[in-house]
Short mmCIF file of C-alpha atoms and ligand atoms in Angstrom, two decimals:
data_model
loop_
_atom_site.label_atom_id
_atom_site.label_comp_id
_atom_site.label_asym_id
_atom_site.label_seq_id
_atom_site.Cartn_x
_atom_site.Cartn_y
_atom_site.Cartn_z
CA UNK U 1434 0.14 -0.04 0.06
CA UNK U 1435 1.29 3.40 -0.67
CA UNK U 1436 1.99 5.85 2.07
CA UNK U 1437 0.19 9.13 1.81
CA UNK U 1438 0.60 12.38 3.57
CA UNK U 1439 -1.87 15.26 3.08
CA UNK U 1440 -0.60 18.81 3.15
CA UNK U 1441 -3.03 21.55 3.97
CA UNK U 1442 -1.35 23.95 1.45
CA UNK U 1443 2.22 24.67 -0.45
CA UNK U 1444 4.48 25.19 2.50
CA UNK U 1445 8.26 26.08 1.99
CA UNK U 1446 10.30 23.02 2.92
CA UNK U 1447 7.60 20.37 2.26
CA UNK U 1448 7.75 18.67 -0.88
CA UNK U 1449 4.69 17.68 -3.31
CA UNK U 1450 4.09 14.57 -5.13
CA UNK U 1451 6.12 11.18 -4.58
CA UNK U 1452 9.12 11.08 -2.56
CA UNK U 1453 11.76 8.45 -1.22
CA UNK U 1454 11.94 8.79 2.65
CA UNK U 1455 14.14 6.22 4.37
CA UNK U 1456 13.46 3.75 1.41
CA UNK U 1457 9.95 4.35 1.64
CA UNK U 1458 7.88 5.91 -1.27
CA UNK U 1459 5.64 8.36 0.15
CA UNK U 1460 2.98 10.40 -1.79
CA UNK U 1461 2.49 13.96 -0.45
CA UNK U 1462 -1.01 15.30 -1.44
CA UNK U 1463 -1.23 19.01 -1.62
CA UNK U 1464 -5.26 19.78 -1.02
CA UNK U 1465 -6.59 22.78 -2.88
CA UNK U 1466 -10.51 22.99 -2.94
CA UNK U 1467 -12.67 23.51 0.13
CA UNK U 1468 -13.25 25.76 2.87
CA UNK U 1469 -12.14 23.53 5.76
CA UNK U 1470 -9.33 21.10 6.13
CA UNK U 1471 -12.11 18.30 6.22
CA UNK U 1472 -13.90 19.53 3.43
CA UNK U 1473 -10.56 19.35 1.48
CA UNK U 1474 -9.72 16.20 2.76
CA UNK U 1475 -13.14 14.72 2.04
CA UNK U 1476 -12.48 15.62 -1.86
CA UNK U 1477 -9.46 13.37 -2.02
CA UNK U 1478 -9.85 9.83 -3.43
CA UNK U 1479 -10.72 6.73 -1.34
CA UNK U 1480 -7.53 5.11 -2.11
CA UNK U 1481 -5.82 7.97 -0.70
CA UNK U 1482 -7.73 8.49 2.36
CA UNK U 1483 -7.62 4.74 3.12
CA UNK U 1484 -3.51 5.12 3.06
CA UNK U 1485 -3.40 8.58 4.64
CA UNK U 1486 -0.97 8.38 8.03
CA UNK U 1487 -0.23 11.96 8.19
CA UNK U 1488 -1.64 15.33 7.87
CA UNK U 1489 0.10 18.78 7.64
CA UNK U 1490 -1.82 21.35 8.95
CA UNK U 1491 -1.46 25.38 9.16
CA UNK U 1492 -2.25 27.53 11.89
CA UNK U 1493 -5.49 28.45 10.08
CA UNK U 1494 -6.88 24.83 9.92
CA UNK U 1495 -8.76 24.43 13.01
CA UNK U 1496 -9.46 20.95 14.47
CA UNK U 1497 -11.65 20.42 17.22
CA UNK U 1498 -12.39 17.37 19.16
CA UNK U 1499 -15.51 16.60 16.82
CA UNK U 1500 -13.35 17.31 13.79
CA UNK U 1501 -11.02 14.84 15.09
CA UNK U 1502 -13.49 12.20 15.66
CA UNK U 1503 -14.71 13.01 11.90
CA UNK U 1504 -11.04 12.95 10.66
CA UNK U 1505 -10.17 9.66 12.16
CA UNK U 1506 -13.27 8.03 10.47
CA UNK U 1507 -12.07 9.57 7.21
CA UNK U 1508 -8.28 8.62 7.61
CA UNK U 1509 -8.26 5.29 9.60
CA UNK U 1510 -4.58 5.08 9.28
CA UNK U 1511 -3.90 8.57 10.64
CA UNK U 1512 -1.06 8.72 13.06
CA UNK U 1513 0.47 12.22 12.77
CA UNK U 1514 -0.79 15.86 12.61
CA UNK U 1515 2.15 18.04 12.02
CA UNK U 1516 1.33 21.58 12.45
CA UNK U 1517 3.34 24.05 10.11
CA UNK U 1518 3.62 26.41 13.27
CA UNK U 1519 5.37 26.65 16.85
CA UNK U 1520 1.57 27.48 17.95
CA UNK U 1521 -0.64 24.56 18.07
CA UNK U 1522 -3.80 25.98 19.73
CA UNK U 1523 -5.83 25.49 16.68
CA UNK U 1524 -5.65 21.79 17.14
CA UNK U 1525 -7.53 19.99 20.18
CA UNK U 1526 -4.08 17.86 21.19
CA UNK U 1527 -5.63 15.97 23.91
CA UNK U 1528 -8.52 15.03 21.61
CA UNK U 1529 -5.92 13.98 19.26
CA UNK U 1530 -4.20 11.89 21.59
CA UNK U 1531 -7.44 10.07 22.78
CA UNK U 1532 -7.87 9.24 19.09
CA UNK U 1533 -4.17 7.78 18.93
CA UNK U 1534 -2.87 10.62 17.03
CA UNK U 1535 0.19 12.51 17.62
CA UNK U 1536 0.34 16.40 16.96
CA UNK U 1537 3.90 17.83 16.39
CA UNK U 1538 4.89 21.54 16.07
CA UNK U 1539 8.14 23.62 14.81
CA UNK U 1540 9.87 24.80 17.67
CA UNK U 1541 13.20 26.51 18.14
CA UNK U 1542 13.28 27.58 14.44
CA UNK U 1543 11.29 30.95 14.29
CA UNK U 1544 12.58 32.73 17.38
CA UNK U 1545 14.82 35.12 15.58
CA UNK U 1546 12.25 36.03 12.82
CA UNK U 1547 9.81 36.58 15.33
CA UNK U 1548 12.02 38.81 17.78
CA UNK U 1549 13.10 40.64 14.78
CA UNK U 1550 9.51 41.60 13.92
CA UNK U 1551 8.70 42.32 17.32
CA UNK U 1552 11.58 44.91 17.67
CA UNK U 1553 10.43 46.32 14.48
CA UNK U 1554 7.19 46.85 15.84
CA UNK U 1555 8.24 48.25 19.17
CA UNK U 1556 10.33 50.89 16.89
CA UNK U 1557 7.77 51.53 14.62
CA UNK U 1558 5.27 52.30 17.41
CA UNK U 1559 7.71 54.11 19.61
CA UNK U 1560 8.89 56.30 16.77
CA UNK U 1561 5.54 56.65 15.05
CA UNK U 1562 6.86 55.46 11.96
CA UNK U 1563 3.81 54.32 9.99
CA UNK U 1564 1.86 57.71 10.22
CA UNK U 1565 5.11 59.68 9.06
CA UNK U 1566 5.79 57.16 6.29
CA UNK U 1567 2.05 57.26 4.91
CA UNK U 1568 2.19 60.90 4.87
CA UNK U 1569 5.03 60.86 2.49
CA UNK U 1570 3.57 57.83 0.56
CA UNK U 1571 0.04 59.69 0.15
CA UNK U 1572 1.26 63.16 -0.46
CA UNK U 1573 5.12 62.97 -1.83
CA UNK U 1574 5.91 65.37 0.88
CA UNK U 1575 5.56 66.05 4.47
CA UNK U 1576 4.89 69.18 6.61
CA UNK U 1577 8.54 70.13 6.95
CA UNK U 1578 11.19 69.62 9.56
CA UNK U 1579 10.16 71.43 12.74
CA UNK U 1580 11.30 71.09 16.25
CA UNK U 1581 8.17 69.34 17.24
CA UNK U 1582 7.42 67.33 13.85
CA UNK U 1583 6.95 63.54 14.30
CA UNK U 1584 8.07 63.19 18.06
CA UNK U 1585 8.12 59.76 19.37
CA UNK U 1586 9.67 58.10 22.44
CA UNK U 1587 13.14 57.05 23.33
CA UNK U 1588 13.53 53.12 23.85
CA UNK U 1589 16.71 53.30 25.99
CA UNK U 1590 16.10 53.59 29.48
CA UNK U 1591 12.76 52.21 29.21
CA UNK U 1592 11.45 48.95 30.62
CA UNK U 1593 10.32 46.08 28.42
CA UNK U 1594 7.91 43.60 30.23
CA UNK U 1595 7.95 40.28 28.69
CA UNK U 1596 4.95 37.83 29.19
CA UNK U 1597 6.29 34.33 28.06
CA UNK U 1598 9.96 34.06 28.49
CA UNK U 1599 10.59 31.37 25.98
CA UNK U 1600 12.61 30.79 22.94
CA UNK U 1601 10.90 33.92 21.19
CA UNK U 1602 10.88 36.01 24.46
CA UNK U 1603 14.40 35.58 24.99
CA UNK U 1604 15.50 36.57 22.01
CA UNK U 1605 13.35 39.77 22.05
CA UNK U 1606 14.83 40.41 25.36
CA UNK U 1607 18.48 40.29 24.27
CA UNK U 1608 17.64 42.64 21.22
CA UNK U 1609 15.92 44.99 23.67
CA UNK U 1610 18.98 45.00 25.88
CA UNK U 1611 21.09 45.87 23.06
CA UNK U 1612 18.84 48.99 22.66
CA UNK U 1613 19.60 50.21 26.07
CA UNK U 1614 16.26 48.69 27.60
CA UNK U 1615 15.70 47.15 30.89
CA UNK U 1616 14.10 43.87 30.69
CA UNK U 1617 11.80 42.14 33.21
CA UNK U 1618 9.47 39.36 32.76
CA UNK U 1619 6.39 38.18 34.27
CA UNK U 1620 7.03 35.64 36.89
CA UNK U 1621 3.60 33.65 37.06
CA UNK U 1622 3.28 32.42 33.33
CA UNK U 1623 7.09 31.23 33.76
CA UNK U 1624 7.42 27.89 32.15
CA UNK U 1625 10.21 25.31 32.47
CA UNK U 1626 11.84 26.71 29.19
CA UNK U 1627 12.87 29.85 31.07
CA UNK U 1628 15.70 28.70 33.29
CA UNK U 1629 18.08 31.65 32.45
CA UNK U 1630 19.50 34.21 34.66
CA UNK U 1631 19.47 37.04 31.95
CA UNK U 1632 16.08 38.66 32.77
CA UNK U 1633 14.48 39.41 36.15
CA UNK U 1634 11.14 37.98 36.68
CA UNK U 1635 8.76 39.93 38.68
CA UNK U 1636 5.21 39.05 40.13
CA UNK U 1637 2.35 40.50 38.28
CA UNK U 1638 1.59 43.57 40.33
CA UNK U 1639 5.22 44.84 40.10
CA UNK U 1640 5.58 43.82 36.40
CA UNK U 1641 2.53 45.80 35.49
CA UNK U 1642 3.72 48.63 37.33
CA UNK U 1643 7.30 48.78 36.29
CA UNK U 1644 6.51 47.94 32.41
CA UNK U 1645 6.66 50.65 29.65
CA UNK U 1646 6.44 48.49 26.69
CA UNK U 1647 4.63 45.36 26.99
CA UNK U 1648 5.50 42.30 24.98
CA UNK U 1649 3.43 39.27 24.44
CA UNK U 1650 5.28 35.85 23.57
CA UNK U 1651 2.95 33.40 25.61
CA UNK U 1652 0.98 30.40 23.77
CA UNK U 1653 -2.71 30.69 23.71
CA UNK U 1654 -4.11 28.45 26.44
CA UNK U 1655 -7.29 28.49 28.54
CA UNK U 1656 -5.07 30.37 30.96
CA UNK U 1657 -3.80 33.22 28.57
CA UNK U 1658 -7.11 33.64 26.53
CA UNK U 1659 -7.92 37.28 27.35
CA UNK U 1660 -5.25 37.65 29.76
CA UNK U 1661 -4.51 41.32 28.78
CA UNK U 1662 -7.81 42.81 29.81
CA UNK U 1663 -8.91 45.97 31.08
CA UNK U 1664 -7.94 45.37 34.65
CA UNK U 1665 -4.37 44.50 33.57
CA UNK U 1666 -4.12 47.35 31.09
CA UNK U 1667 -5.41 49.72 33.89
CA UNK U 1668 -2.41 48.92 35.89
CA UNK U 1669 0.06 49.51 33.19
CA UNK U 1670 1.54 53.11 33.37
CA UNK U 1671 -0.03 55.76 31.35
CA UNK U 1672 1.93 56.09 28.14
CA UNK U 1673 2.84 52.82 28.27
CA UNK U 1674 2.89 50.43 24.89
CA UNK U 1675 1.43 47.01 24.01
CA UNK U 1676 3.06 44.70 21.40
CA UNK U 1677 1.48 41.22 20.29
CA UNK U 1678 3.33 38.74 18.26
CA UNK U 1679 1.77 35.75 19.98
CA UNK U 1680 -2.00 35.02 19.40
CA UNK U 1681 -4.69 37.66 18.96
CA UNK U 1682 -6.75 35.89 21.66
CA UNK U 1683 -4.48 36.59 24.35
CA UNK U 1684 -5.74 40.13 24.29
CA UNK U 1685 -9.24 41.62 25.02
CA UNK U 1686 -9.34 43.59 22.05
CA UNK U 1687 -12.24 45.71 23.26
CA UNK U 1688 -10.26 46.82 26.27
CA UNK U 1689 -7.20 47.43 24.24
CA UNK U 1690 -9.27 49.98 21.80
CA UNK U 1691 -10.32 51.64 24.76
CA UNK U 1692 -7.04 52.47 26.24
CA UNK U 1693 -5.87 53.49 23.01
CA UNK U 1694 -8.64 55.56 22.62
CA UNK U 1695 -8.55 57.10 26.16
CA UNK U 1696 -4.72 57.76 25.49
CA UNK U 1697 -3.65 55.81 28.54
CA UNK U 1698 -1.72 53.54 26.11
CA UNK U 1699 0.88 55.60 23.96
CA UNK U 1700 0.41 52.95 21.25
CA UNK U 1701 0.05 49.31 20.34
CA UNK U 1702 1.53 47.09 17.66
CA UNK U 1703 -0.10 43.86 16.76
CA UNK U 1704 0.92 41.18 14.34
CA UNK U 1705 -1.76 38.95 15.47
CA UNK U 1706 -5.55 39.68 16.11
CA UNK U 1707 -8.59 38.05 16.63
CA UNK U 1708 -10.58 36.34 14.19
CA UNK U 1709 -7.52 36.76 11.44
CA UNK U 1710 -7.73 37.73 8.74
CA UNK U 1711 -10.37 40.27 9.47
CA UNK U 1712 -9.72 43.12 11.89
CA UNK U 1713 -12.49 43.57 14.56
CA UNK U 1714 -14.47 46.96 14.24
CA UNK U 1715 -13.30 47.73 17.77
CA UNK U 1716 -9.62 48.05 16.47
CA UNK U 1717 -10.26 50.12 13.23
CA UNK U 1718 -9.42 53.52 12.65
CA UNK U 1719 -7.16 54.05 15.93
CA UNK U 1720 -4.29 56.58 15.10
CA UNK U 1721 -1.88 55.09 17.46
CA UNK U 1722 -2.38 51.22 16.48
CA UNK U 1723 -0.29 49.43 14.00
CA UNK U 1724 -1.56 46.19 12.91
CA UNK U 1725 0.51 43.90 10.71
CA UNK U 1726 -0.68 40.79 8.97
CA UNK U 1727 0.99 37.98 10.87
CA UNK U 1728 4.28 38.22 9.40
CA UNK U 1729 6.43 37.02 12.64
CA UNK U 1730 7.68 34.03 10.95
CA UNK U 1731 7.69 35.31 7.46
CA UNK U 1732 10.94 35.00 6.15
CA UNK U 1733 12.19 32.42 3.48
CA UNK U 1734 14.85 30.91 5.71
CA UNK U 1735 12.21 30.64 8.44
CA UNK U 1736 9.72 29.10 6.57
CA UNK U 1737 12.13 26.66 5.07
CA UNK U 1738 13.29 25.68 8.42
CA UNK U 1739 9.87 25.13 9.80
CA UNK U 1740 9.33 22.99 6.64
CA UNK U 1741 12.33 20.98 7.96
CA UNK U 1742 10.86 20.47 11.41
CA UNK U 1743 7.53 19.05 9.68
CA UNK U 1744 9.72 16.79 7.55
CA UNK U 1745 11.60 15.65 10.70
CA UNK U 1746 8.40 14.36 12.07
CA UNK U 1747 7.22 12.69 9.00
CA UNK U 1748 10.41 10.75 8.47
CA UNK U 1749 9.64 9.41 12.07
CA UNK U 1750 6.22 8.37 10.91
CA UNK U 1751 7.78 6.70 8.20
CA UNK U 1752 10.50 5.07 10.01
CA UNK U 1753 8.44 4.09 13.15
CA UNK U 1754 10.78 6.23 15.41
CA UNK U 1755 9.34 8.82 18.46
CA UNK U 1756 8.37 11.94 16.75
CA UNK U 1757 10.74 14.48 17.87
CA UNK U 1758 8.43 17.57 18.26
CA UNK U 1759 5.25 15.85 19.61
CA UNK U 1760 3.27 18.15 21.80
CA UNK U 1761 0.78 15.57 23.19
CA UNK U 1762 3.00 12.63 24.33
C1 DGY F 1233 3.49 30.02 14.79
O1 DGY F 1233 4.37 29.37 14.09
O2 DGY F 1233 2.74 29.73 15.44
C2 DGY F 1233 3.37 31.53 14.06
O3 DGY F 1233 2.47 32.02 14.70
C3 DGY F 1233 3.39 31.48 12.51
O4 DGY F 1233 4.12 32.74 12.25
#
């Protein structure tokens, strides 16, 4: 029987068609038509579905417990869902485990790209780059140099507060330190991966009180959903900034919009937002808000490396070895 892996969409570093992996012939079938992953899988041939052992998913493919029961019915040999992302909140990993399906992610390869983008957002918001560039872009000129034109905020001497000091958070910390910022991290969301002495960890009250630029790098979990709410925003200093390159749902967007509108926050920069790809009404038209279209890992090198992580797990699927990046062991 041929071995089949379904691939949600064309991804850097993941082949299409017939490939030889450890002496096994594996057919990578790229899914094309259909709104949801299940619909697209449903359109594949019965023979492909009967022999599919793996599915490569994107962060935009949501798989609930009910979807996983359905997927297992359609693909009885399914053993691996390889998510082409480090975040895996789009898959109910516990339900997958109960159905005997391993879920893997792409850790340790997108830290630098995402940290670079985080610093880009911090700089753009602090120095109000976007409105100034837009003025030139739209009018072919600017009002003219004056002592008070285009004033932003300095970063050196300010405190960056990191929520989620993992691979990405730590890289953001190092970059910010190079800009002369003091860096602190939130203690209560500390994970086992945080074992380093580079960043001071503070309890929540003190963390919020001391932070000038709050940057979110935690995964989306039931504990972090809506974490940055009105109460916590209210405890940040007046004139502080919020940056989110994690997941949109970590932030209560209505509360964020209000904090921006009232001027309590100086500005915010979001690379992720609730309900992507459509920005909610609440966040539209705010001059001190910069929103990017989920570009954190969007470099050719990083996307190829993410494909490499996916392929490591598919290789293990083929050879029967433990999956190197399984998140639901
Ligand atoms: C991820 O891998 O989780 C990122 O959000 C993709 O940019």
